[in-house]
mmCIF file of C-alpha atoms in Angstrom:
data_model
loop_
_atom_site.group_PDB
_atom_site.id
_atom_site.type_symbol
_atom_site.label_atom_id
_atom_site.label_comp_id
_atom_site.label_asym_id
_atom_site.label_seq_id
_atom_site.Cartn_x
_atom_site.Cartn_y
_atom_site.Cartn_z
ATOM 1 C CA UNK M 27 4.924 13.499 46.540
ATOM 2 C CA UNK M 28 5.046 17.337 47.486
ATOM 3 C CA UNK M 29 1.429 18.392 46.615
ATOM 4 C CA UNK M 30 2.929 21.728 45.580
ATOM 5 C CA UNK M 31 4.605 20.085 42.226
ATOM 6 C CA UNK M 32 1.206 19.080 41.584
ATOM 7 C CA UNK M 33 -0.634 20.374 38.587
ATOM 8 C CA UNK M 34 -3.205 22.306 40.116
ATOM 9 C CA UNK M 35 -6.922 21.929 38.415
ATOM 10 C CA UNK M 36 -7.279 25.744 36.971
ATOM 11 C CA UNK M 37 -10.652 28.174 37.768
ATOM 12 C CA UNK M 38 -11.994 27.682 34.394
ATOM 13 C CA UNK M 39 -12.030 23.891 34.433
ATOM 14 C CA UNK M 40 -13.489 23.800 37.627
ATOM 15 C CA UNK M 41 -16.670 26.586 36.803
ATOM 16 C CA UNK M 42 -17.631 24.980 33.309
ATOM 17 C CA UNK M 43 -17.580 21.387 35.726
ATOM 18 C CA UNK M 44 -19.876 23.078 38.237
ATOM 19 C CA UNK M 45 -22.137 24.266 35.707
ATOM 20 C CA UNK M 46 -22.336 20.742 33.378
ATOM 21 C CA UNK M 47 -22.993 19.670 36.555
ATOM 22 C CA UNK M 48 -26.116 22.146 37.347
ATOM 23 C CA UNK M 49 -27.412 21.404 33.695
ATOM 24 C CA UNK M 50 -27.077 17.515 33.433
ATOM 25 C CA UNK M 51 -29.014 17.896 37.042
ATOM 26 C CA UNK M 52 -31.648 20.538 35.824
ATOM 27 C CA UNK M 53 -32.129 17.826 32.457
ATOM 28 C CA UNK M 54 -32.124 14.809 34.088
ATOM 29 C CA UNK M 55 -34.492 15.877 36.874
ATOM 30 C CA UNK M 56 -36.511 17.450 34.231
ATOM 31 C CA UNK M 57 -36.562 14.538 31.755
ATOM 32 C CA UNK M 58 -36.508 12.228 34.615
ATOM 33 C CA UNK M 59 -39.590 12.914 36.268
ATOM 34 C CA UNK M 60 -41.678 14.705 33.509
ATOM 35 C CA UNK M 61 -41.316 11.735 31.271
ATOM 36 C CA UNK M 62 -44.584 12.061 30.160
ATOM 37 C CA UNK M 63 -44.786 15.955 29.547
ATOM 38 C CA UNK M 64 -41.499 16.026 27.330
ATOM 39 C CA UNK M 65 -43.996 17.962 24.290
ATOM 40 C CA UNK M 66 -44.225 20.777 26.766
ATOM 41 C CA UNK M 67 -41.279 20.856 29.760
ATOM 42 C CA UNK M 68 -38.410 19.848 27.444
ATOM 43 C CA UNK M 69 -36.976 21.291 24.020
ATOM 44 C CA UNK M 70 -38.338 18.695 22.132
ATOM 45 C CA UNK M 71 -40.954 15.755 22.410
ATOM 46 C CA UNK M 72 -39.242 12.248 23.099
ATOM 47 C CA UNK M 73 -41.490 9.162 22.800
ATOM 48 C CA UNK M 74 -41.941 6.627 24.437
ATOM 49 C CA UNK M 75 -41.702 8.444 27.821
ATOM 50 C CA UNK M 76 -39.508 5.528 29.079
ATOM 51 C CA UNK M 77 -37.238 6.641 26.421
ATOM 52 C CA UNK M 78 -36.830 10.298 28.546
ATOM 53 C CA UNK M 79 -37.082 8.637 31.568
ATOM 54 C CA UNK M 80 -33.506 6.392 30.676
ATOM 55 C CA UNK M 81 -32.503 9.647 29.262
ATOM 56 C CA UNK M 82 -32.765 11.839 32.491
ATOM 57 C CA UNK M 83 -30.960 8.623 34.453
ATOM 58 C CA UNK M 84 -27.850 8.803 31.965
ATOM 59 C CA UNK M 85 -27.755 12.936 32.637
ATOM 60 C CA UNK M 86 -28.501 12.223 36.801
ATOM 61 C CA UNK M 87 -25.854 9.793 36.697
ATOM 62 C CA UNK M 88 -23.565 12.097 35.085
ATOM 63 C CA UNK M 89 -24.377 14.718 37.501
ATOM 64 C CA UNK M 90 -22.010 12.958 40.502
ATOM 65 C CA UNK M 91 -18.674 12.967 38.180
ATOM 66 C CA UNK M 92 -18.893 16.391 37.097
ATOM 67 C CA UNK M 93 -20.053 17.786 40.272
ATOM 68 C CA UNK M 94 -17.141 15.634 42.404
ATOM 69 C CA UNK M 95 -14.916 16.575 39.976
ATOM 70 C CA UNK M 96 -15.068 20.171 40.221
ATOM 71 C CA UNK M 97 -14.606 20.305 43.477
ATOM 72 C CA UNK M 98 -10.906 18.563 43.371
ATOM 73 C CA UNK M 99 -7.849 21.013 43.251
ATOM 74 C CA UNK M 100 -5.044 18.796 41.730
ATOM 75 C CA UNK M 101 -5.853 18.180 38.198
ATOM 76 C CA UNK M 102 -4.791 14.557 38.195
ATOM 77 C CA UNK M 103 -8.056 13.586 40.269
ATOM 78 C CA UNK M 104 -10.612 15.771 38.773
ATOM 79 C CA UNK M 105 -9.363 15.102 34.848
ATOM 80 C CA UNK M 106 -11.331 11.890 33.930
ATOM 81 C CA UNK M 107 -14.261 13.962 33.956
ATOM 82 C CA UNK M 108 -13.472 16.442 30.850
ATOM 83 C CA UNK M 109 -12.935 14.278 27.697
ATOM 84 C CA UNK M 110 -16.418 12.243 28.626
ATOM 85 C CA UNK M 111 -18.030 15.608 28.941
ATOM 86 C CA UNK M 112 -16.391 17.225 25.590
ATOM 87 C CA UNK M 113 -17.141 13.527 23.649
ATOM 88 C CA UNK M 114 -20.729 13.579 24.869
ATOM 89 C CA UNK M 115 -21.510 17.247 24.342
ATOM 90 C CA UNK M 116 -19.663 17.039 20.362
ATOM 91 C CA UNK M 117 -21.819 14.455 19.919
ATOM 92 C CA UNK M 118 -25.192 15.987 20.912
ATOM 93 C CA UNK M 119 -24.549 18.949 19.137
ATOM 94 C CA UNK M 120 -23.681 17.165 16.031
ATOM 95 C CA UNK M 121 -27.429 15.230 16.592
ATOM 96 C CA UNK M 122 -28.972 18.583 17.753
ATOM 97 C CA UNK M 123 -28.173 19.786 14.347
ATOM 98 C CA UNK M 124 -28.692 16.911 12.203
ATOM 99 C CA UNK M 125 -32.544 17.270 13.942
ATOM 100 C CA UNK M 126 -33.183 21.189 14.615
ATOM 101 C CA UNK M 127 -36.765 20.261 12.888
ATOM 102 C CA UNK M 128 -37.963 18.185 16.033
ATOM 103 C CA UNK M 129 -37.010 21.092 18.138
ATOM 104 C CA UNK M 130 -40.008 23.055 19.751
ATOM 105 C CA UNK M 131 -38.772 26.524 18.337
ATOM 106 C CA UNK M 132 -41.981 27.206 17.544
ATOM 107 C CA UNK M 133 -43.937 26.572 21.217
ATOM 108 C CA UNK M 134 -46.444 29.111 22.388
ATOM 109 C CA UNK M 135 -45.576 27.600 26.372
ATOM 110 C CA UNK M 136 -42.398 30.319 27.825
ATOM 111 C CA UNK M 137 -40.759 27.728 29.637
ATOM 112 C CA UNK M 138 -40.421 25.141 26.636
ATOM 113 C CA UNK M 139 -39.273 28.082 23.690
ATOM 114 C CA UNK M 140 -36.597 28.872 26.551
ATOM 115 C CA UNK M 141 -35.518 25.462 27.480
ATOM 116 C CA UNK M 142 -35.258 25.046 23.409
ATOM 117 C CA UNK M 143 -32.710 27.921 23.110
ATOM 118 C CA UNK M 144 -31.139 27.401 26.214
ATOM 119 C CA UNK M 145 -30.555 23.565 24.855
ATOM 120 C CA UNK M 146 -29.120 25.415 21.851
ATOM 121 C CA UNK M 147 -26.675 27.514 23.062
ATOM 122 C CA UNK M 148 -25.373 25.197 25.656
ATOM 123 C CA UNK M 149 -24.496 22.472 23.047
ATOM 124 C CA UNK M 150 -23.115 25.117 20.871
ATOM 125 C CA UNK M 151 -21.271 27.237 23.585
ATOM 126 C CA UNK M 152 -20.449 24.582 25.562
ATOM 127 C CA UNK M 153 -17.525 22.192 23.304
ATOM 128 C CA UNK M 154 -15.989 25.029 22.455
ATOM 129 C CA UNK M 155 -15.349 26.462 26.401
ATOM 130 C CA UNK M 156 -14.793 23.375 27.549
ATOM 131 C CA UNK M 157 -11.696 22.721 24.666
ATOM 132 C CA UNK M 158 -10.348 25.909 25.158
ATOM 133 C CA UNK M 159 -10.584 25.316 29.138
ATOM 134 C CA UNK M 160 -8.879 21.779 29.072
ATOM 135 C CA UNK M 161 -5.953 23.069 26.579
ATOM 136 C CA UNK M 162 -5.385 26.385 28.720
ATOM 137 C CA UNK M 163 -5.277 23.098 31.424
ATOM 138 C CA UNK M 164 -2.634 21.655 29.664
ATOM 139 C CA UNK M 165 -0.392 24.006 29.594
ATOM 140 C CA UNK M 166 -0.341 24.614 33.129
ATOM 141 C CA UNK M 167 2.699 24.253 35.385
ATOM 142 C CA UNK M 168 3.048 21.005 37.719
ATOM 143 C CA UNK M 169 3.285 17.946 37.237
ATOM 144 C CA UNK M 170 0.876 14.426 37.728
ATOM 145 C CA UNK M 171 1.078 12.014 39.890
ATOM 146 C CA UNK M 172 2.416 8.801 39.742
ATOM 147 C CA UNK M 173 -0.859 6.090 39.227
ATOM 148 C CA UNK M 174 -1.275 4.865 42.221
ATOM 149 C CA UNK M 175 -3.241 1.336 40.948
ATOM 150 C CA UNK M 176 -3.175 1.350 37.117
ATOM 151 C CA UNK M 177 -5.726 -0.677 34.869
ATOM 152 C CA UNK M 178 -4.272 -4.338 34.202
ATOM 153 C CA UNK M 179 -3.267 -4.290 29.974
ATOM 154 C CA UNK M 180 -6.875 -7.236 29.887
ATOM 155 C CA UNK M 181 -8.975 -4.495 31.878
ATOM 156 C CA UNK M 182 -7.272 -1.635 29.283
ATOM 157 C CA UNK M 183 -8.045 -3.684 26.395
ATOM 158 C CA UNK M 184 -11.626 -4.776 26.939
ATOM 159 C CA UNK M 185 -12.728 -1.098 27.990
ATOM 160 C CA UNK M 186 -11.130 0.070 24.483
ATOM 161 C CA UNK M 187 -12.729 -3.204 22.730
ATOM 162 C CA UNK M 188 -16.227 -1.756 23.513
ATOM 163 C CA UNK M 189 -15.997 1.125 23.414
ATOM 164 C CA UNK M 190 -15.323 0.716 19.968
ATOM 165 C CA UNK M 191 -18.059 -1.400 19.833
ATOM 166 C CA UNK M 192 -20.432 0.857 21.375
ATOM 167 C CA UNK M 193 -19.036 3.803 18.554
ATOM 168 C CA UNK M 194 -19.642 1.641 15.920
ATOM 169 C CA UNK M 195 -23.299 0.549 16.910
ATOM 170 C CA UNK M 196 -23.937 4.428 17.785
ATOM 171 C CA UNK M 197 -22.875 5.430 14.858
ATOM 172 C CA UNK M 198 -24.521 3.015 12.779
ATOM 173 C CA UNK M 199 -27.739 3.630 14.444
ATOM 174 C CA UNK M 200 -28.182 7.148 13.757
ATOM 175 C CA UNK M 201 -27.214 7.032 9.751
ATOM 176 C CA UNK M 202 -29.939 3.863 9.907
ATOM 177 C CA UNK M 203 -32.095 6.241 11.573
ATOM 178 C CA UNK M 204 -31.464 9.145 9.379
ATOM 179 C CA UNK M 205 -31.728 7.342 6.376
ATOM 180 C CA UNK M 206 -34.966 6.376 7.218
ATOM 181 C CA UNK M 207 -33.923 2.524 6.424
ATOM 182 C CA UNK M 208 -34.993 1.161 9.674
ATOM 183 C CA UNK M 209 -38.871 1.612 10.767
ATOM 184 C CA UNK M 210 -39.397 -0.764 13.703
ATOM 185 C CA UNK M 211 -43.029 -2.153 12.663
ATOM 186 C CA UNK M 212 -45.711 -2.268 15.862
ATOM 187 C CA UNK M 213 -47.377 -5.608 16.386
ATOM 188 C CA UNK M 214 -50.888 -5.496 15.777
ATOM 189 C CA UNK M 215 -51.916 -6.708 19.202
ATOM 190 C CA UNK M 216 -50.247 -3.874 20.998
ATOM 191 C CA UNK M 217 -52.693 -1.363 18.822
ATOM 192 C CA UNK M 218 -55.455 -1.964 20.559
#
Protein backbone atom coordinates (compact mmCIF):
# COMPACT_ATOMS: atom_id res chain seq x y z
CA UNK A 1 0.00 0.00 0.00
CA UNK A 2 1.28 3.61 -0.98
CA UNK A 3 2.39 4.93 2.48
CA UNK A 4 1.22 8.34 1.26
CA UNK A 5 -2.71 7.24 1.53
CA UNK A 6 -1.79 6.48 4.93
CA UNK A 7 -3.34 8.34 7.79
CA UNK A 8 -0.53 10.07 9.12
CA UNK A 9 -0.29 10.13 13.22
CA UNK A 10 -0.86 14.15 13.76
CA UNK A 11 1.77 16.53 16.08
CA UNK A 12 -0.59 16.68 18.88
CA UNK A 13 -1.05 12.94 19.33
CA UNK A 14 2.41 12.35 19.14
CA UNK A 15 3.58 15.35 22.00
CA UNK A 16 0.78 14.41 24.64
CA UNK A 17 2.38 10.45 23.89
CA UNK A 18 5.88 11.77 24.55
CA UNK A 19 4.92 13.46 27.57
CA UNK A 20 2.52 10.40 29.23
CA UNK A 21 5.45 8.82 28.45
CA UNK A 22 7.95 11.24 30.55
CA UNK A 23 5.30 11.18 33.47
CA UNK A 24 4.39 7.39 33.74
CA UNK A 25 8.50 7.21 33.72
CA UNK A 26 9.05 10.12 36.30
CA UNK A 27 5.99 8.05 38.59
CA UNK A 28 7.00 4.80 38.18
CA UNK A 29 10.69 5.45 38.84
CA UNK A 30 9.56 7.53 41.66
CA UNK A 31 7.05 5.09 43.19
CA UNK A 32 9.19 2.32 42.08
CA UNK A 33 12.19 2.83 43.94
CA UNK A 34 11.03 5.14 46.85
CA UNK A 35 8.51 2.59 47.91
CA UNK A 36 9.15 3.22 51.26
CA UNK A 37 9.23 7.17 51.28
CA UNK A 38 5.75 7.50 49.41
CA UNK A 39 4.56 10.02 52.79
CA UNK A 40 7.20 12.38 51.52
CA UNK A 41 8.41 11.83 47.54
CA UNK A 42 4.89 11.13 46.21
CA UNK A 43 1.43 13.09 46.37
CA UNK A 44 0.09 10.91 48.74
CA UNK A 45 1.18 8.06 51.24
CA UNK A 46 0.49 4.43 49.82
CA UNK A 47 0.89 1.53 52.28
CA UNK A 48 2.18 -1.24 52.21
CA UNK A 49 5.25 -0.04 50.22
CA UNK A 50 4.91 -3.21 48.04
CA UNK A 51 1.67 -1.74 47.16
CA UNK A 52 3.81 1.48 45.39
CA UNK A 53 6.34 -0.66 44.40
CA UNK A 54 3.56 -2.85 41.93
CA UNK A 55 2.29 0.56 41.34
CA UNK A 56 5.51 2.17 39.82
CA UNK A 57 5.93 -1.40 37.69
CA UNK A 58 2.31 -0.91 36.09
CA UNK A 59 3.40 3.04 35.22
CA UNK A 60 7.28 1.65 34.03
CA UNK A 61 5.60 -0.82 32.03
CA UNK A 62 3.42 1.64 30.50
CA UNK A 63 6.26 3.83 29.80
CA UNK A 64 7.51 1.50 26.53
CA UNK A 65 3.90 1.78 24.67
CA UNK A 66 3.52 5.35 24.98
CA UNK A 67 7.02 6.22 24.36
CA UNK A 68 7.20 3.62 21.06
CA UNK A 69 4.16 4.89 20.12
CA UNK A 70 4.92 8.39 19.73
CA UNK A 71 7.55 7.94 17.80
CA UNK A 72 5.46 6.11 14.80
CA UNK A 73 4.23 8.43 11.89
CA UNK A 74 1.28 6.41 10.38
CA UNK A 75 -1.49 6.44 12.80
CA UNK A 76 -2.48 2.84 12.28
CA UNK A 77 0.74 1.64 14.30
CA UNK A 78 0.95 4.14 16.99
CA UNK A 79 -3.14 4.12 17.79
CA UNK A 80 -3.43 1.19 20.31
CA UNK A 81 -1.74 3.33 22.64
CA UNK A 82 -4.48 6.28 23.10
CA UNK A 83 -7.77 4.67 24.34
CA UNK A 84 -5.57 2.63 27.20
CA UNK A 85 -4.08 5.95 28.09
CA UNK A 86 -7.56 8.06 28.02
CA UNK A 87 -9.38 4.78 30.00
CA UNK A 88 -6.61 4.76 32.58
CA UNK A 89 -6.20 8.48 33.09
CA UNK A 90 -10.57 8.90 33.34
CA UNK A 91 -10.27 6.51 35.73
CA UNK A 92 -7.60 7.97 38.06
CA UNK A 93 -9.05 11.17 37.98
CA UNK A 94 -12.40 9.92 38.86
CA UNK A 95 -10.39 8.05 42.12
CA UNK A 96 -8.19 11.21 42.55
CA UNK A 97 -11.37 12.95 43.29
CA UNK A 98 -13.37 10.51 45.07
CA UNK A 99 -9.98 10.71 47.61
CA UNK A 100 -8.56 14.47 47.41
CA UNK A 101 -8.48 13.99 51.46
CA UNK A 102 -5.46 11.45 51.29
CA UNK A 103 -3.69 13.91 49.15
CA UNK A 104 -0.60 15.67 50.81
CA UNK A 105 -1.95 19.29 49.99
CA UNK A 106 -1.02 20.21 53.10
CA UNK A 107 3.02 19.03 53.18
CA UNK A 108 5.57 21.42 54.55
CA UNK A 109 8.42 19.21 52.11
CA UNK A 110 8.53 21.52 48.34
CA UNK A 111 8.98 18.60 46.35
CA UNK A 112 5.86 16.55 47.74
CA UNK A 113 3.15 19.92 47.77
CA UNK A 114 4.47 20.10 44.00
CA UNK A 115 4.30 16.55 43.01
CA UNK A 116 0.58 16.83 44.72
CA UNK A 117 -0.50 19.62 42.29
CA UNK A 118 1.38 18.51 39.53
CA UNK A 119 -0.60 14.95 40.08
CA UNK A 120 -3.64 17.23 40.00
CA UNK A 121 -3.47 19.00 37.05
CA UNK A 122 -2.15 16.23 34.97
CA UNK A 123 -5.20 13.96 35.72
CA UNK A 124 -7.39 16.89 35.22
CA UNK A 125 -5.63 18.44 32.09
CA UNK A 126 -4.66 15.46 30.76
CA UNK A 127 -8.33 13.39 29.51
CA UNK A 128 -9.42 16.27 28.23
CA UNK A 129 -6.11 16.98 25.67
CA UNK A 130 -5.79 13.72 25.01
CA UNK A 131 -9.86 13.46 23.70
CA UNK A 132 -9.64 16.46 21.92
CA UNK A 133 -6.15 15.20 20.35
CA UNK A 134 -7.50 11.67 19.28
CA UNK A 135 -10.88 13.26 17.72
CA UNK A 136 -8.85 16.13 15.85
CA UNK A 137 -6.99 12.43 14.88
CA UNK A 138 -9.97 11.21 13.54
CA UNK A 139 -10.78 13.46 11.33
CA UNK A 140 -7.65 13.45 9.58
CA UNK A 141 -7.19 12.59 5.90
CA UNK A 142 -5.76 8.98 4.88
CA UNK A 143 -6.71 6.04 5.25
CA UNK A 144 -5.61 2.58 7.54
CA UNK A 145 -4.15 -0.17 6.63
CA UNK A 146 -5.34 -3.36 5.89
CA UNK A 147 -4.60 -5.82 9.32
CA UNK A 148 -1.96 -7.53 8.43
CA UNK A 149 -2.61 -10.71 11.15
CA UNK A 150 -5.97 -10.04 12.87
CA UNK A 151 -6.98 -11.55 16.39
CA UNK A 152 -8.74 -15.09 15.84
CA UNK A 153 -12.89 -14.36 16.91
CA UNK A 154 -11.64 -17.11 20.45
CA UNK A 155 -8.54 -14.68 21.06
CA UNK A 156 -11.22 -11.48 20.44
CA UNK A 157 -13.64 -12.97 22.70
CA UNK A 158 -11.61 -14.00 25.71
CA UNK A 159 -9.68 -10.52 25.78
CA UNK A 160 -13.33 -8.83 25.87
CA UNK A 161 -14.53 -11.69 28.46
CA UNK A 162 -11.99 -10.27 31.00
CA UNK A 163 -11.80 -7.43 30.52
CA UNK A 164 -15.17 -7.26 31.57
CA UNK A 165 -14.27 -9.22 34.28
CA UNK A 166 -11.49 -7.18 35.39
CA UNK A 167 -14.21 -3.84 35.14
CA UNK A 168 -16.51 -5.49 37.14
CA UNK A 169 -14.05 -6.61 40.01
CA UNK A 170 -12.47 -2.91 39.73
CA UNK A 171 -15.38 -1.46 40.04
CA UNK A 172 -16.73 -3.42 42.72
CA UNK A 173 -13.67 -2.98 44.71
CA UNK A 174 -13.58 0.61 45.01
CA UNK A 175 -17.54 1.15 46.04
CA UNK A 176 -16.53 -1.89 48.72
CA UNK A 177 -13.74 0.24 49.57
CA UNK A 178 -15.55 3.45 49.70
CA UNK A 179 -18.28 2.21 51.53
CA UNK A 180 -16.13 1.23 54.10
CA UNK A 181 -17.84 -2.46 53.99
CA UNK A 182 -14.69 -4.33 53.57
CA UNK A 183 -11.83 -3.93 56.42
CA UNK A 184 -9.35 -6.75 55.79
CA UNK A 185 -8.71 -7.81 59.63
CA UNK A 186 -4.67 -8.37 60.51
CA UNK A 187 -3.87 -11.69 62.11
CA UNK A 188 -2.71 -11.35 65.47
CA UNK A 189 0.59 -13.09 64.92
CA UNK A 190 1.74 -10.67 62.30
CA UNK A 191 1.35 -7.74 65.17
CA UNK A 192 4.09 -8.53 66.86
Amino acid sequence: MNNAKLKKTTAGIRIILYVASFLVLSVGLSLYFLSEKTDVYFSWTINPPMTAAFLGAGYLASFLLEFLSAREKIWAKARTAVPGVLAFTILTSIVTLLHLDRFHFDSLVFITLAGTWVWLFIYISVPIALTILWVLQARQPGIDPLREKPLPAWMRTTLILQGLVMLFFGAAMLLIAKSGAYRPRIPEHAVH
